XYZ file of C-alpha atoms in Angstrom:
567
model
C -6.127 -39.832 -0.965
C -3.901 -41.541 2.000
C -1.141 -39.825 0.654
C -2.759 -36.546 0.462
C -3.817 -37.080 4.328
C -0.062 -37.846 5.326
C 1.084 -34.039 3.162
C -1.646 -32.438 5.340
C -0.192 -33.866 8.403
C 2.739 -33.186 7.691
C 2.274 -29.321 7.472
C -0.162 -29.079 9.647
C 3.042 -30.190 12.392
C 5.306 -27.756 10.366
C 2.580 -25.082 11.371
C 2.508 -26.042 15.082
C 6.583 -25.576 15.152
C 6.640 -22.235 13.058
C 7.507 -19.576 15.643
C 5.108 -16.996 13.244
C 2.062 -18.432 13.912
C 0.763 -18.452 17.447
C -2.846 -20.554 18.909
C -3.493 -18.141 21.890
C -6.655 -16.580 20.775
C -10.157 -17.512 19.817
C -10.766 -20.236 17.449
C -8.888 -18.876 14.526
C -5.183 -19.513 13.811
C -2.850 -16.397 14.457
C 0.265 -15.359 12.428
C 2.366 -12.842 14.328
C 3.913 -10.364 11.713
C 6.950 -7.931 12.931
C 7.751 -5.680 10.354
C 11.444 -3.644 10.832
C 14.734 -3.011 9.084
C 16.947 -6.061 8.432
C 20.559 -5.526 7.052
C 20.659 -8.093 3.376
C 23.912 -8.705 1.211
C 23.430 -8.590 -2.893
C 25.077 -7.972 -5.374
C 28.370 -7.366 -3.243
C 26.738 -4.770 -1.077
C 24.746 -4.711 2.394
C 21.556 -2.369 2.860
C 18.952 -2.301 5.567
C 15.269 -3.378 3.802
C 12.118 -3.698 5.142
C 11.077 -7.360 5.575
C 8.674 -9.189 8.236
C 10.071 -11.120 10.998
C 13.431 -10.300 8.946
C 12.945 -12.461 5.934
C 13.110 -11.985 2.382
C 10.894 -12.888 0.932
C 8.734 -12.746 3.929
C 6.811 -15.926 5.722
C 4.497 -17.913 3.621
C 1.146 -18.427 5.563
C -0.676 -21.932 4.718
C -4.141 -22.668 4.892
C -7.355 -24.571 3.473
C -10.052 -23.294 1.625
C -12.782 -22.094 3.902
C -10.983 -21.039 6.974
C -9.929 -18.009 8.460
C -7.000 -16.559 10.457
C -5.900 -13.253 12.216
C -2.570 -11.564 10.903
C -1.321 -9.728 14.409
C 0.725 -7.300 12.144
C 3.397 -4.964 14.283
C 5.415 -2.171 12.669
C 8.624 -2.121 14.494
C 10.182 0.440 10.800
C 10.281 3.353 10.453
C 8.101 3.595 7.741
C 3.795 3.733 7.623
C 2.645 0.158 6.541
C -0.139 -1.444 5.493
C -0.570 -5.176 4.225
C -3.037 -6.608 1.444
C -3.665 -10.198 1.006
C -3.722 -10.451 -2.950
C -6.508 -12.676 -4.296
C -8.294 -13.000 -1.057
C -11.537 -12.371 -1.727
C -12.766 -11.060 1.870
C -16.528 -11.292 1.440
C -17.538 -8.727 3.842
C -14.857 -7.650 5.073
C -12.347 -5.229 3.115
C -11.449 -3.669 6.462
C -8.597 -5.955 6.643
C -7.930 -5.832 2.214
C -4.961 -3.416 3.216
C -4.780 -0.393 0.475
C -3.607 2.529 2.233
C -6.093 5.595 2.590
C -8.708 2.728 0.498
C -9.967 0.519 3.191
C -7.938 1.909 6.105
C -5.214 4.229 7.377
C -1.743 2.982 7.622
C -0.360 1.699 10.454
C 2.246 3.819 11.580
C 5.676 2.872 13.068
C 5.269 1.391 16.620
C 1.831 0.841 16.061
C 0.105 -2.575 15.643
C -3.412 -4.041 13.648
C -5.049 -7.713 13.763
C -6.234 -8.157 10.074
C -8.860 -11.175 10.094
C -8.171 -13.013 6.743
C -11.269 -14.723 5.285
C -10.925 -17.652 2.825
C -13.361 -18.685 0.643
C -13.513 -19.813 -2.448
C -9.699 -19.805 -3.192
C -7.749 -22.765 -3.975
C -4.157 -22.621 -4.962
C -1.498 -20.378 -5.022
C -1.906 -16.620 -3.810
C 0.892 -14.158 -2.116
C 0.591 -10.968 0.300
C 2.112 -7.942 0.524
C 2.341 -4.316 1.615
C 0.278 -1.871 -0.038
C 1.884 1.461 0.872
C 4.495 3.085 -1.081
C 7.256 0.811 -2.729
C 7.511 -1.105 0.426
C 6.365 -4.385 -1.067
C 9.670 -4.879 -3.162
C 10.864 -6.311 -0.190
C 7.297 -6.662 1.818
C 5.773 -9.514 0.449
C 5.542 -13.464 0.498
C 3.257 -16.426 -0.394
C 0.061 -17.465 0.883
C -0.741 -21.534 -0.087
C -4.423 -22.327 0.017
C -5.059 -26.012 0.536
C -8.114 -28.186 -0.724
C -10.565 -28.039 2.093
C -9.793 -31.123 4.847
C -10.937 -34.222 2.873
C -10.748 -33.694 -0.764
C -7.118 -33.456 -2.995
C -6.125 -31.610 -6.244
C -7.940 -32.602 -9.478
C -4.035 -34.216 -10.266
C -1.882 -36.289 -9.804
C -0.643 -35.600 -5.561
C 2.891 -34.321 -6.623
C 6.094 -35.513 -4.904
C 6.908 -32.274 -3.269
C 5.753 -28.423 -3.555
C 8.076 -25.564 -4.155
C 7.559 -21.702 -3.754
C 9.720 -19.550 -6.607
C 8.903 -16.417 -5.704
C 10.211 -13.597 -8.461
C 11.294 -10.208 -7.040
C 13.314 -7.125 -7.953
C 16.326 -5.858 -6.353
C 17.696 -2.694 -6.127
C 21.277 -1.505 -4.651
C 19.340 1.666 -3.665
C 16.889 1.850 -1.501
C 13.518 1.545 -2.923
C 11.872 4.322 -0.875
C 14.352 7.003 -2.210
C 14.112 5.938 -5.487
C 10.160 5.889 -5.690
C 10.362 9.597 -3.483
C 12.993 10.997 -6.084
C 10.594 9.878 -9.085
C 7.791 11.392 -7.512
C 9.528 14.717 -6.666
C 11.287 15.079 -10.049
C 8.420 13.586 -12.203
C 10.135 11.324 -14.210
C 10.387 7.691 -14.456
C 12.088 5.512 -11.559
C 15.248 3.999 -12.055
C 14.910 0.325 -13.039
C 16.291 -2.352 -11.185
C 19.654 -3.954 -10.637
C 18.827 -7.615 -10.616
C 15.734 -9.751 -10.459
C 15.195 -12.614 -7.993
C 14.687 -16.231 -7.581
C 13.351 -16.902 -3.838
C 15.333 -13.546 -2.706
C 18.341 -14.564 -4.823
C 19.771 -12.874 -8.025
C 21.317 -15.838 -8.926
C 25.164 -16.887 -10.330
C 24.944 -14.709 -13.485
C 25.133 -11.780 -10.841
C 28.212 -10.285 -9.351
C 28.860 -12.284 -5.363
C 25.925 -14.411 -5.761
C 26.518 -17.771 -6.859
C 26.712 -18.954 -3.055
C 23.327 -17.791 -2.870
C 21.690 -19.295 -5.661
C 18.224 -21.275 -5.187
C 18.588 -24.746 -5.610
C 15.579 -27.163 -6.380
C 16.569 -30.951 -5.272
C 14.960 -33.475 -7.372
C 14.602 -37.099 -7.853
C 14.661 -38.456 -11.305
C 11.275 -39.692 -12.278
C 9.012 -37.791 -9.384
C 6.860 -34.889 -10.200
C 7.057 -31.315 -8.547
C 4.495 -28.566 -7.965
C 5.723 -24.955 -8.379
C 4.076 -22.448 -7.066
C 5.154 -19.400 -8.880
C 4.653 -16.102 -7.749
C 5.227 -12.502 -9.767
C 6.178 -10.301 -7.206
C 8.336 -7.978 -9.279
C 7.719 -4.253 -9.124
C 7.842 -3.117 -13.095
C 8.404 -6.442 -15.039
C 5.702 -9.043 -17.296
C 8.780 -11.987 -17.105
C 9.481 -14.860 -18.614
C 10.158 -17.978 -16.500
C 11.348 -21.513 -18.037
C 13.586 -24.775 -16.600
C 16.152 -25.734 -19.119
C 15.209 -28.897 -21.019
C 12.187 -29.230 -18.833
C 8.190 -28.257 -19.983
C 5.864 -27.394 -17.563
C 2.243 -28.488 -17.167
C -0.324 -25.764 -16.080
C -2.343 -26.499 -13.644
C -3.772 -23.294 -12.008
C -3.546 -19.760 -11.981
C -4.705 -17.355 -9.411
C -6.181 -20.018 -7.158
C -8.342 -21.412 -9.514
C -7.392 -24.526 -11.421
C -7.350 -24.865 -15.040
C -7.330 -27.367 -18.265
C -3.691 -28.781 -17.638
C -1.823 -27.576 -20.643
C 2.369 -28.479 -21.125
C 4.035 -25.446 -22.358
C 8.506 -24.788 -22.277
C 7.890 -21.348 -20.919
C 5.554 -19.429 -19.162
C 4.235 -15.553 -18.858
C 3.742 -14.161 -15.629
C 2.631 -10.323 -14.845
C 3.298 -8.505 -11.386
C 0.556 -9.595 -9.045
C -0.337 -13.288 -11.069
C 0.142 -17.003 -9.771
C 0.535 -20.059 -11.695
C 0.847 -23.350 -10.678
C 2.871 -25.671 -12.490
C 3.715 -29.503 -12.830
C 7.451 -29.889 -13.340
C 8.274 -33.982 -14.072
C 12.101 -34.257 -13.843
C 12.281 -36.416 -16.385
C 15.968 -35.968 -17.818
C 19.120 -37.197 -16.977
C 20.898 -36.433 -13.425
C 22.347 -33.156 -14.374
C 22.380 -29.570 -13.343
C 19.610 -27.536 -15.001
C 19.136 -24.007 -14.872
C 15.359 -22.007 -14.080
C 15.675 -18.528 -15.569
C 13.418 -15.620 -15.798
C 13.770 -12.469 -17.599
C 11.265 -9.266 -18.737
C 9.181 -8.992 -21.438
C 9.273 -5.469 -22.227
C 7.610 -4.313 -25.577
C 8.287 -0.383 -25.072
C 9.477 1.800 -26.865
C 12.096 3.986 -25.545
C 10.996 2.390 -21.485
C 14.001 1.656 -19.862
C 13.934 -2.016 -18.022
C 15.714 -4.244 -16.222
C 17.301 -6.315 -18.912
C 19.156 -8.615 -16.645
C 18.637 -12.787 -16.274
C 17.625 -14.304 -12.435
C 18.672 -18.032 -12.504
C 18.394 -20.811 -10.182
C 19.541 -24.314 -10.824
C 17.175 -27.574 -10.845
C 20.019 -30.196 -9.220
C 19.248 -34.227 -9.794
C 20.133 -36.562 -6.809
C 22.511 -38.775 -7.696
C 26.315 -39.650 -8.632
C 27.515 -38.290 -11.977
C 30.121 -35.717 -13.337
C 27.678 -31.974 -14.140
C 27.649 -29.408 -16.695
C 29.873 -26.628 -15.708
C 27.922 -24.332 -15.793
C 24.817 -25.499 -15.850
C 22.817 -24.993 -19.443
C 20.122 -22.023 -19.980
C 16.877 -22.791 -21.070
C 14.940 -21.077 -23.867
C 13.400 -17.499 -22.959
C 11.510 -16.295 -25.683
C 12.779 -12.731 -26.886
C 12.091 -9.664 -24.612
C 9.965 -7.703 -27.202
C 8.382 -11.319 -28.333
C 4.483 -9.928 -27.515
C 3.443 -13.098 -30.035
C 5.212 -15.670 -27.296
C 3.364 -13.222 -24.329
C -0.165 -13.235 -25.478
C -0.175 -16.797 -26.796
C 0.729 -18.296 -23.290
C -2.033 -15.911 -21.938
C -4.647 -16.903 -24.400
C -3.810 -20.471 -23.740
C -5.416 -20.605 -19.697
C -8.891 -22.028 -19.569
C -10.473 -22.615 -16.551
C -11.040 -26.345 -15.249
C -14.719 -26.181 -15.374
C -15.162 -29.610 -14.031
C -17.881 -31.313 -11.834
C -15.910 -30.448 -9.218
C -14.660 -27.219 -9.503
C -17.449 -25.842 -11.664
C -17.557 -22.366 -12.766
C -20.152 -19.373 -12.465
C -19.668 -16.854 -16.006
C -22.217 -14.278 -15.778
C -24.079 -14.620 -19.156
C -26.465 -11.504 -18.768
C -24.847 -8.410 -18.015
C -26.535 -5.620 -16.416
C -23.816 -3.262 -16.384
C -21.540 -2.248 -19.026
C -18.380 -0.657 -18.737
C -15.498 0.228 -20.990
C -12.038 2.432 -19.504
C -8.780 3.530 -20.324
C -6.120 2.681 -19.087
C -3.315 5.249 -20.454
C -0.008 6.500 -19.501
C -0.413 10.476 -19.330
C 1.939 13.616 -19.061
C 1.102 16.810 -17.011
C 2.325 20.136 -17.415
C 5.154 21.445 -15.493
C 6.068 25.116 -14.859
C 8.878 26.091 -17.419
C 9.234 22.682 -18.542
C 11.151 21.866 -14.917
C 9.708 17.876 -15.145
C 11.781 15.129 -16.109
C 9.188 13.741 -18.326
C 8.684 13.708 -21.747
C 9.573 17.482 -22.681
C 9.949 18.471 -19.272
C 6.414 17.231 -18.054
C 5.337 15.114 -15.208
C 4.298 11.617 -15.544
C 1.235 10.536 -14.642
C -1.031 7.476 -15.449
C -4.992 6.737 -15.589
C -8.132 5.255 -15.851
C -10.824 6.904 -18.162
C -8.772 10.247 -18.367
C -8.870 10.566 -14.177
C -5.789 10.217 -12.484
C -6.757 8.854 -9.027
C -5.824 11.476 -5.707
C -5.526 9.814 -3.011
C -7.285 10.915 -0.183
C -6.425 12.024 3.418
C -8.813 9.427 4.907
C -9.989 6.361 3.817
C -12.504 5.631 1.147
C -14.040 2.822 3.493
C -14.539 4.823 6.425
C -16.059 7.646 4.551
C -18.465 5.079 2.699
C -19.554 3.418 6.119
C -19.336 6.747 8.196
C -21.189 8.790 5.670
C -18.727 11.432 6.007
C -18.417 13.754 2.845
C -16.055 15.281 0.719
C -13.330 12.304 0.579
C -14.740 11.251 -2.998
C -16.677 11.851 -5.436
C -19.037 9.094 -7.334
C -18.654 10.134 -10.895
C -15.948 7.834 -12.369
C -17.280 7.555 -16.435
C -18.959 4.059 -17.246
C -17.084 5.268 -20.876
C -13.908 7.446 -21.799
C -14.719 10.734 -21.607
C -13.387 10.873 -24.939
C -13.459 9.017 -28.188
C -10.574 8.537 -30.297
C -8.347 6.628 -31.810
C -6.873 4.332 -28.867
C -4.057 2.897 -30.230
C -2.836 5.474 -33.400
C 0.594 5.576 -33.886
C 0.122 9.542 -32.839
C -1.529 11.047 -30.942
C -2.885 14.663 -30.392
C -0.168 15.879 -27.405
C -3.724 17.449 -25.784
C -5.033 13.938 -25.127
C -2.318 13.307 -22.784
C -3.214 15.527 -20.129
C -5.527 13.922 -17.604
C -7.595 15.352 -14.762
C -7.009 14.297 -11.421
C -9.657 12.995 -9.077
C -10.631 10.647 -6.446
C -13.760 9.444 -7.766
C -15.519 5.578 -7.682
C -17.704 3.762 -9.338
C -21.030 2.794 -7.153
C -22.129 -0.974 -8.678
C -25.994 -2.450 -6.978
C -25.790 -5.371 -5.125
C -25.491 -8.948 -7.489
C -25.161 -6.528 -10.662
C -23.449 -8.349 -13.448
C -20.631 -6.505 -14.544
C -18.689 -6.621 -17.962
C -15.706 -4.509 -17.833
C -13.660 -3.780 -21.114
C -10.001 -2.367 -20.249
C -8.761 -0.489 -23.506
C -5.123 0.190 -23.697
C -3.839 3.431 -25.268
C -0.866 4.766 -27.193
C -0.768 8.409 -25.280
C 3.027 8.556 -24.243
C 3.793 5.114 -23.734
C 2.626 1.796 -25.470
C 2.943 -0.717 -22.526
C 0.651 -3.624 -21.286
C -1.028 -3.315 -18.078
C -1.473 -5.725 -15.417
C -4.699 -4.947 -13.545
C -6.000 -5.796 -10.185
C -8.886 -6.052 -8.833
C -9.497 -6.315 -4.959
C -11.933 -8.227 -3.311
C -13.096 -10.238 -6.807
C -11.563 -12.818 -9.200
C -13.151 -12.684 -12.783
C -13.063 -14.483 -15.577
C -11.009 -13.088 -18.927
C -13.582 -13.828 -21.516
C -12.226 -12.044 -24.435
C -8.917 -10.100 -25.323
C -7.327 -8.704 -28.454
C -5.114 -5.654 -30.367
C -6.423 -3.038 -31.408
C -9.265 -0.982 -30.718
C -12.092 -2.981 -28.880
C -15.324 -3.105 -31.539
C -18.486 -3.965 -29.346
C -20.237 -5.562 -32.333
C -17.401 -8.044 -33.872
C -15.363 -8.652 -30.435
C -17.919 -9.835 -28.320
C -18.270 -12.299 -30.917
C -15.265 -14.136 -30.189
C -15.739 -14.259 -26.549
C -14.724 -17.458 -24.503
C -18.438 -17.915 -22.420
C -17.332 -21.296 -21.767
C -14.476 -21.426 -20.015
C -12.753 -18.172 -19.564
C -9.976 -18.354 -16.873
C -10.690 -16.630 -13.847
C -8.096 -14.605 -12.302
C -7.254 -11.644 -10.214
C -4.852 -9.697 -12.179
C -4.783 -9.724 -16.073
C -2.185 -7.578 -18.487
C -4.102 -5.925 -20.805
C -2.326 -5.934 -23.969
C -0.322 -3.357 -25.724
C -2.198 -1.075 -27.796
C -4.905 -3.727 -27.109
C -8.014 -4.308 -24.672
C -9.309 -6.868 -22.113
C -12.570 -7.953 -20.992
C -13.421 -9.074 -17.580
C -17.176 -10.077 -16.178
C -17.625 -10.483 -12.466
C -20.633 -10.874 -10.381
C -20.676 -7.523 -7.997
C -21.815 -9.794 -4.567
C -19.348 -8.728 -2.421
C -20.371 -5.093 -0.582
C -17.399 -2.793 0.583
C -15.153 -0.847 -1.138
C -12.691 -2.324 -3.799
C -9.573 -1.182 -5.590
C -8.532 -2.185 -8.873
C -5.403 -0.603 -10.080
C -2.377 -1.240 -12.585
C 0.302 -3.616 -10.608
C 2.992 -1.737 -12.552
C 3.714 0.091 -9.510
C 4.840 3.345 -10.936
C 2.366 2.933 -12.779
C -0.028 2.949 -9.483
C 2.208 5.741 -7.981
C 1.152 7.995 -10.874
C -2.749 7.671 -10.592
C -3.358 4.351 -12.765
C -5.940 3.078 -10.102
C -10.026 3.359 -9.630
C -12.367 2.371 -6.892
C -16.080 0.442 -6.970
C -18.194 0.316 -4.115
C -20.534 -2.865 -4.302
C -24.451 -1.613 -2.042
C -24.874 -3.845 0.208
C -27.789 -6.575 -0.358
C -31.121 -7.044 1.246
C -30.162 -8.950 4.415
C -27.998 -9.073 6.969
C -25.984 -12.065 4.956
C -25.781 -9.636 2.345
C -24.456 -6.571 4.188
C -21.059 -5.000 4.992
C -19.878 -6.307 8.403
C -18.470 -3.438 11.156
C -15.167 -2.630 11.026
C -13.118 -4.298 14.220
C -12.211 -2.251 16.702
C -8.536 -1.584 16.137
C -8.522 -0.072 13.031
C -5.526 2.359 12.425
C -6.129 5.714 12.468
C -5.983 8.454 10.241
């Protein structure tokens, strides 16, 4: 525990000196965020991206569990921004969540907002970043939630922490790309390098120099606090003759388990014990996609950086590559999934709702639309588009927040299906090209107050078969049963983990398989849950619920703050 008290002082005087965060206001700790254009070098050539306070990745924000700071965010680009704070629950308070035209307008360039960040029950690793657009490929950085002032981790205090942040990287810039897609309706161009901490690493053209390098002493034990902030990619992430020992996911701890590689989707955490327990050497981290498509391009590239011992002794030139299980290896994907289990201890205890009041099942299916003369670049000259329960989400001109608190009509409608509107087979090898057509809406899903929830997330074969991470704002819930196939509500519940079920923020539904989530619905506002596959998001793959408020004031959606962006 002293040692634990000296690591707390010890950031808590790296926070004082940190030039981002400023003490002027009120009683809560505020971050200063400038977001503009900052020329970066890859892969041999110089763009301009969008970063805050010109880093890439962006500045990590540290906290404990409980408090609550004030984000001062200022949009010196040239694009509209807004930022979310991914896993933060918010209870409240989703004026500040960030999902443009959900919970508020963007701000636009030259324009600032303070978003209040509330921390509750979140302990661990978590990450920000924009929510407008493809601005988060570069937008985007890590948020480290301390145990509250006086307690420690349920293990061992490690030695030192370390951020490895995964990203994409492309020589283009991102907004074209994404506008191009959009306008032609066909798939974006996949990346030309993933990241390590900003850096392709030395299996990239003019990078070696760049290459992340993790310092170790022989014998001493390392937390890494990995972060999935890749636009398209599931990866694979191991350390060359090193395991790893889980330890959380999603800022929530769970049942240490040692594994030599790990699974991470766009949007997911994991925590990780690394003991550098080989010889002084050079060892190489490297990540690379799981893709299990069929005829989907991807990025089929390797992101390194090097684990480097302390010490005097003659290294491996190059350094050697770990195992990566095989890109299509869906056995090696859904086996490190199905192996997180939540602590469930006496101190972190855990809440699974046992009696559900509300049942939901949806699709989640990659769609085509029609295009006049075939003109698309889709599949047959189509447009792609993506969805939930056969809707492909609009968005609107306004905000679904301020319409819900403003009781102003005609921004949505309240009809999303607790069921797909239609019944078939989910996951046939073919399918009927009719199915693949999807309307387009902007409806929610309206959820009473403490309502126990059980959602089932059924991938489908229409177009493309292709997991699914999923996101839900404003809530973690627990995973408490997944599989292939088509979901059967009599046999599969039987199998479910009641126990405990890992409880997360953003889960991959399976290919040509389904997921189910349970959450208690005690947080009022408006919430977005969407696929973190971001053209997958760009083409409609997204829903909304709206929690009631409760019965008191304790229970009810707080007013928005005055400085909300407008429309």
């Amino acid at each position: 525990m002293f040692g634990y008290k000296i690591f707390v002082l010890f950031i808590l005087g790296f926070l004082l000196f940190d030039d981002t965060i400023l003490h002027c206001r009120a009683w809560f700790r505020h971050y200063r965020f400038v977001v503009r254009e900052t020329p970066y070098t890859r892969l041999c050539e110089t763009k301009k991206i969008l970063t805050v306070n010109g880093q890439y990745p962006g500045p990590t924000i540290h906290v404990h569990k409980g408090e609550t700071i004030v984000v001062d965010v200022y949009n010196m680009g040239n694009y509209n921004i807004t930022l979310h704070w991914h896993g933060v629950k918010q209870p409240r308070f989703p004026w500040s969540d960030g999902p443009e035209y959900i919970t508020q307008c963007p701000i636009q360039p030259g324009s600032n907002f303070s978003q209040k960040v509330i921390f509750s029950t979140e302990e661990g690793t978590l990450w920000w970043h924009a929510h407008s657009d493809w601005s988060r490929a570069t937008v985007h950085g890590a948020i480290i939630v301390y145990p509250k002032h006086g307690t420690g981790y349920p293990f061992p205090l490690p030695f030192e922490e370390v951020l490895i942040q995964l990203g994409e990287w492309w020589k283009k810039d991102v907004m074209e790309i994404i506008t191009e897609a959009l306008a032609t309706g066909g798939d974006p161009n996949i990346s030309d390098a993933f990241t390590i901490n900003g850096q392709p690493g030395d299996l990239y053209p003019c990078s070696k120099p760049g290459t992340f390098n993790l310092n170790v002493v022989q014998g001493a034990t390392y937390l890494l606090r990995i972060i999935n902030a890749a636009m398209s990619d599931i990866l694979f992430l191991s350390v060359a003759n090193h395991s790893l020992t889980i330890v959380g996911t999603g800022a929530s701890y769970t049942k240490p388990f040692t594994t030599n590689y790990i699974t991470i989707s766009p949007g997911q955490t994991i925590d990780a014990l690394l003991l550098a327990d080989q010889l002084p050497d050079r060892y190489y981290i490297a990540a690379r996609a799981y893709a299990s498509g069929v005829n989907v391009s991807f990025d089929n590239t390797t992101t390194t950086a090097v684990v480097q011992y302390y010490g005097q002794y003659y290294p491996l030139q190059p350094p050697s590559l770990p195992y990566l299980p095989s890109y299509n290896d869906t056995f090696a994907y859904f086996n490190f999934s199905r192996s997180l289990r939540s602590l469930a201890s006496e101190s972190h205890p855990i809440d699974v709702p046992l009696n559900v009041t509300t049942q939901l099942i949806s699709t989640v299916s990659v769609n085509t639309i029609p295009c006049a003369d075939n003109s698309c670049d889709g599949p047959n000259g189509t447009r792609l588009a993506a969805s939930m329960n056969n809707i492909s989400f609009v968005t609107p001109s306004i905000d679904i927040l301020q319409a819900y608190y403003s009781n102003i009509s005609g921004v949505f409608g309240d009809q999303f299906p607790h069921v797909p509107p239609f019944i078939f087979n989910f996951t046939a090898n073919y399918q009927p090209l009719i199915l693949e057509v999807p309307n387009r809406g902007t409806e929610v899903l309206v959820l009473d107050y403490e309502s126990t929830v059980e959602l089932v997330l059924q991938g489908t074969s229409l177009v493309a078969s292709i997991e699914h991470p999923m996101h839900l704002h404003g809530y973690s819930f627990y995973v408490v049963g997944s599989g292939f196939g088509n979901y059967d509500k009599d046999k599969d519940p039987l199998t479910f983990n009641l126990v405990d079920p890992p409880l997360q923020d953003t889960i991959a539904v399976p290919k040509n398989g389904w997921t189910t989530i349970r959450f208690r619905a005690n947080n009022p506002g408006v919430w977005f849950m969407h696929c973190h596959f971001e053209r997958h998001a760009s083409w409609g793959m997204e829903m909304v619920f709206i929690v009631k408020n409760g019965r008191d004031s304790n229970t009810t959606l707080l007013p928005p703050p005055p400085d909300m962006p407008p429309c």
